[in-house]
Amino acid sequence: MTNYMNFLSPIGRILIANIFLIDGINKISYYEGVAEWMLLNGVPDFLLPLVILLEIFGALAIILGWRVKLFSLFFFVFCILTAIIFHRDFTNNMDKVIFMKNMSMAGGFFFLFLHGAGKFSLDSLKNKG
């Protein structure tokens, strides 16, 4: 891998994961509203703590480059399921846009799964030792 790519990998991990870190923290503040929204879309609200854990812990793991392939696979599935379950009303332009955003992010996580965290990551340090 060329030298500049080694330095840019952490930036890519931060950019793709930061939305989940922020959203996971926000879900704590708006817990009841999010739980109600999940129920309205047929998703049991007991899953909300797991979603929050994935969003916060998984995002931090990807940002730090720890177990990136595993967490990027989780986020790949999560993005597709979120798009299909919560944003399937294509008569609503905003839902259409959010659906496509989620599918695009799933693609980004798939690339991350295929290529890994890069040189500047905890995964890379683990593989050296």
PDB file of C-alpha atoms in Angstrom:
ATOM      1  CA  MET A   1       0.000   0.000   0.000  1.00  0.00           C
ATOM      2  CA  THR A   2       1.365   3.414  -0.857  1.00  0.00           C
ATOM      3  CA  ASN A   3       2.478   5.629   1.995  1.00  0.00           C
ATOM      4  CA  TYR A   4      -0.296   8.216   1.687  1.00  0.00           C
ATOM      5  CA  MET A   5      -2.930   5.471   1.862  1.00  0.00           C
ATOM      6  CA  ASN A   6      -1.530   4.360   5.211  1.00  0.00           C
ATOM      7  CA  PHE A   7      -2.143   7.832   6.612  1.00  0.00           C
ATOM      8  CA  LEU A   8      -5.584   8.220   5.041  1.00  0.00           C
ATOM      9  CA  SER A   9      -7.077   4.945   6.309  1.00  0.00           C
ATOM     10  CA  PRO A  10      -7.741   6.314   9.822  1.00  0.00           C
ATOM     11  CA  ILE A  11      -9.493   9.330   8.297  1.00  0.00           C
ATOM     12  CA  GLY A  12     -11.759   7.029   6.293  1.00  0.00           C
ATOM     13  CA  ARG A  13     -12.547   4.970   9.394  1.00  0.00           C
ATOM     14  CA  ILE A  14     -13.417   8.123  11.350  1.00  0.00           C
ATOM     15  CA  LEU A  15     -15.626   9.461   8.557  1.00  0.00           C
ATOM     16  CA  ILE A  16     -17.632   6.272   8.141  1.00  0.00           C
ATOM     17  CA  ALA A  17     -18.007   5.518  11.864  1.00  0.00           C
ATOM     18  CA  ASN A  18     -18.590   8.950  13.415  1.00  0.00           C
ATOM     19  CA  ILE A  19     -22.266   9.090  12.412  1.00  0.00           C
ATOM     20  CA  PHE A  20     -22.926   5.921  14.419  1.00  0.00           C
ATOM     21  CA  LEU A  21     -21.005   7.154  17.455  1.00  0.00           C
ATOM     22  CA  ILE A  22     -22.998  10.383  17.523  1.00  0.00           C
ATOM     23  CA  ASP A  23     -26.303   8.633  16.764  1.00  0.00           C
ATOM     24  CA  GLY A  24     -25.726   6.027  19.474  1.00  0.00           C
ATOM     25  CA  ILE A  25     -25.096   8.747  22.053  1.00  0.00           C
ATOM     26  CA  ASN A  26     -28.184  10.636  20.863  1.00  0.00           C
ATOM     27  CA  LYS A  27     -30.316   7.505  21.190  1.00  0.00           C
ATOM     28  CA  ILE A  28     -29.537   7.495  24.916  1.00  0.00           C
ATOM     29  CA  SER A  29     -30.874  11.049  25.257  1.00  0.00           C
ATOM     30  CA  TYR A  30     -34.019  10.268  23.232  1.00  0.00           C
ATOM     31  CA  TYR A  31     -34.442   6.686  24.408  1.00  0.00           C
ATOM     32  CA  GLU A  32     -38.233   6.650  24.806  1.00  0.00           C
ATOM     33  CA  GLY A  33     -38.882   8.325  21.469  1.00  0.00           C
ATOM     34  CA  VAL A  34     -36.533   5.973  19.628  1.00  0.00           C
ATOM     35  CA  ALA A  35     -38.084   2.938  21.355  1.00  0.00           C
ATOM     36  CA  GLU A  36     -41.558   4.108  20.292  1.00  0.00           C
ATOM     37  CA  TRP A  37     -40.387   4.678  16.702  1.00  0.00           C
ATOM     38  CA  MET A  38     -38.917   1.159  16.633  1.00  0.00           C
ATOM     39  CA  LEU A  39     -42.198  -0.315  17.862  1.00  0.00           C
ATOM     40  CA  LEU A  40     -44.158   1.631  15.225  1.00  0.00           C
ATOM     41  CA  ASN A  41     -41.943  -0.011  12.593  1.00  0.00           C
ATOM     42  CA  GLY A  42     -42.397  -3.510  13.992  1.00  0.00           C
ATOM     43  CA  VAL A  43     -39.037  -3.760  15.779  1.00  0.00           C
ATOM     44  CA  PRO A  44     -39.128  -4.837  19.441  1.00  0.00           C
ATOM     45  CA  ASP A  45     -37.894  -2.077  21.718  1.00  0.00           C
ATOM     46  CA  PHE A  46     -35.837  -4.522  23.798  1.00  0.00           C
ATOM     47  CA  LEU A  47     -33.329  -4.401  20.914  1.00  0.00           C
ATOM     48  CA  LEU A  48     -32.591  -0.717  21.496  1.00  0.00           C
ATOM     49  CA  PRO A  49     -29.832  -1.268  24.107  1.00  0.00           C
ATOM     50  CA  LEU A  50     -28.106  -3.634  21.641  1.00  0.00           C
ATOM     51  CA  VAL A  51     -28.394  -1.030  18.889  1.00  0.00           C
ATOM     52  CA  ILE A  52     -26.895   1.625  21.172  1.00  0.00           C
ATOM     53  CA  LEU A  53     -24.041  -0.704  22.146  1.00  0.00           C
ATOM     54  CA  LEU A  54     -23.312  -1.529  18.518  1.00  0.00           C
ATOM     55  CA  GLU A  55     -23.406   2.088  17.436  1.00  0.00           C
ATOM     56  CA  ILE A  56     -21.165   3.402  20.214  1.00  0.00           C
ATOM     57  CA  PHE A  57     -18.828   0.474  20.853  1.00  0.00           C
ATOM     58  CA  GLY A  58     -18.687  -0.608  17.203  1.00  0.00           C
ATOM     59  CA  ALA A  59     -17.982   2.916  15.981  1.00  0.00           C
ATOM     60  CA  LEU A  60     -15.183   3.355  18.526  1.00  0.00           C
ATOM     61  CA  ALA A  61     -13.738  -0.025  17.522  1.00  0.00           C
ATOM     62  CA  ILE A  62     -13.671   0.965  13.849  1.00  0.00           C
ATOM     63  CA  ILE A  63     -12.246   4.406  14.589  1.00  0.00           C
ATOM     64  CA  LEU A  64      -9.448   2.835  16.629  1.00  0.00           C
ATOM     65  CA  GLY A  65      -8.982   0.070  14.094  1.00  0.00           C
ATOM     66  CA  TRP A  66      -9.812  -2.794  16.465  1.00  0.00           C
ATOM     67  CA  ARG A  67     -11.561  -5.889  15.033  1.00  0.00           C
ATOM     68  CA  VAL A  68     -12.504  -3.799  12.019  1.00  0.00           C
ATOM     69  CA  LYS A  69     -13.504  -6.682   9.773  1.00  0.00           C
ATOM     70  CA  LEU A  70     -15.948  -8.007  12.372  1.00  0.00           C
ATOM     71  CA  PHE A  71     -17.532  -4.653  13.190  1.00  0.00           C
ATOM     72  CA  SER A  72     -17.674  -3.546   9.560  1.00  0.00           C
ATOM     73  CA  LEU A  73     -19.597  -6.747   8.798  1.00  0.00           C
ATOM     74  CA  PHE A  74     -22.012  -5.948  11.654  1.00  0.00           C
ATOM     75  CA  PHE A  75     -22.493  -2.408  10.336  1.00  0.00           C
ATOM     76  CA  PHE A  76     -22.912  -3.694   6.757  1.00  0.00           C
ATOM     77  CA  VAL A  77     -25.875  -5.818   7.877  1.00  0.00           C
ATOM     78  CA  PHE A  78     -27.154  -3.094  10.234  1.00  0.00           C
ATOM     79  CA  CYS A  79     -27.222  -0.473   7.449  1.00  0.00           C
ATOM     80  CA  ILE A  80     -29.126  -2.744   5.070  1.00  0.00           C
ATOM     81  CA  LEU A  81     -31.656  -3.780   7.715  1.00  0.00           C
ATOM     82  CA  THR A  82     -32.140  -0.175   8.838  1.00  0.00           C
ATOM     83  CA  ALA A  83     -32.758   0.932   5.256  1.00  0.00           C
ATOM     84  CA  ILE A  84     -35.273  -1.838   4.586  1.00  0.00           C
ATOM     85  CA  ILE A  85     -37.136  -1.626   7.898  1.00  0.00           C
ATOM     86  CA  PHE A  86     -37.260   2.113   8.538  1.00  0.00           C
ATOM     87  CA  HIS A  87     -36.889   3.824   5.147  1.00  0.00           C
ATOM     88  CA  ARG A  88     -38.917   1.826   2.634  1.00  0.00           C
ATOM     89  CA  ASP A  89     -41.522   4.495   1.837  1.00  0.00           C
ATOM     90  CA  PHE A  90     -40.291   5.571  -1.587  1.00  0.00           C
ATOM     91  CA  THR A  91     -43.200   7.994  -1.990  1.00  0.00           C
ATOM     92  CA  ASN A  92     -41.403  10.072   0.643  1.00  0.00           C
ATOM     93  CA  ASN A  93     -38.325  11.731  -0.900  1.00  0.00           C
ATOM     94  CA  MET A  94     -36.514  11.929   2.448  1.00  0.00           C
ATOM     95  CA  ASP A  95     -37.005   8.204   3.043  1.00  0.00           C
ATOM     96  CA  LYS A  96     -35.655   7.545  -0.459  1.00  0.00           C
ATOM     97  CA  VAL A  97     -32.548   9.604   0.272  1.00  0.00           C
ATOM     98  CA  ILE A  98     -31.973   7.988   3.685  1.00  0.00           C
ATOM     99  CA  PHE A  99     -32.500   4.533   2.160  1.00  0.00           C
ATOM    100  CA  MET A 100     -29.806   5.241  -0.434  1.00  0.00           C
ATOM    101  CA  LYS A 101     -27.499   6.766   2.221  1.00  0.00           C
ATOM    102  CA  ASN A 102     -27.784   3.595   4.276  1.00  0.00           C
ATOM    103  CA  MET A 103     -27.130   1.395   1.255  1.00  0.00           C
ATOM    104  CA  SER A 104     -24.105   3.533   0.330  1.00  0.00           C
ATOM    105  CA  MET A 105     -22.761   3.249   3.856  1.00  0.00           C
ATOM    106  CA  ALA A 106     -23.294  -0.522   3.673  1.00  0.00           C
ATOM    107  CA  GLY A 107     -21.083  -0.463   0.576  1.00  0.00           C
ATOM    108  CA  GLY A 108     -18.430   1.469   2.467  1.00  0.00           C
ATOM    109  CA  PHE A 109     -18.504  -1.033   5.313  1.00  0.00           C
ATOM    110  CA  PHE A 110     -18.254  -3.874   2.800  1.00  0.00           C
ATOM    111  CA  PHE A 111     -15.082  -2.305   1.390  1.00  0.00           C
ATOM    112  CA  LEU A 112     -13.749  -1.927   4.924  1.00  0.00           C
ATOM    113  CA  PHE A 113     -14.543  -5.584   5.572  1.00  0.00           C
ATOM    114  CA  LEU A 114     -12.692  -6.638   2.416  1.00  0.00           C
ATOM    115  CA  HIS A 115      -9.617  -4.430   2.890  1.00  0.00           C
ATOM    116  CA  GLY A 116      -9.301  -4.176   6.663  1.00  0.00           C
ATOM    117  CA  ALA A 117      -8.268  -1.343   8.937  1.00  0.00           C
ATOM    118  CA  GLY A 118      -4.970  -0.398   7.334  1.00  0.00           C
ATOM    119  CA  LYS A 119      -1.517   0.142   8.798  1.00  0.00           C
ATOM    120  CA  PHE A 120      -2.403   2.675  11.499  1.00  0.00           C
ATOM    121  CA  SER A 121      -4.785   0.587  13.553  1.00  0.00           C
ATOM    122  CA  LEU A 122      -4.927  -1.627  16.609  1.00  0.00           C
ATOM    123  CA  ASP A 123      -5.486  -4.585  14.270  1.00  0.00           C
ATOM    124  CA  SER A 124      -2.175  -3.829  12.547  1.00  0.00           C
ATOM    125  CA  LEU A 125      -0.362  -3.627  15.895  1.00  0.00           C
ATOM    126  CA  LYS A 126      -1.851  -6.960  16.962  1.00  0.00           C
ATOM    127  CA  ASN A 127      -0.701  -8.637  13.743  1.00  0.00           C
ATOM    128  CA  LYS A 128       2.880  -7.408  14.240  1.00  0.00           C
ATOM    129  CA  GLY A 129       3.166  -8.849  17.742  1.00  0.00           C
TER     130      GLY A 129
END
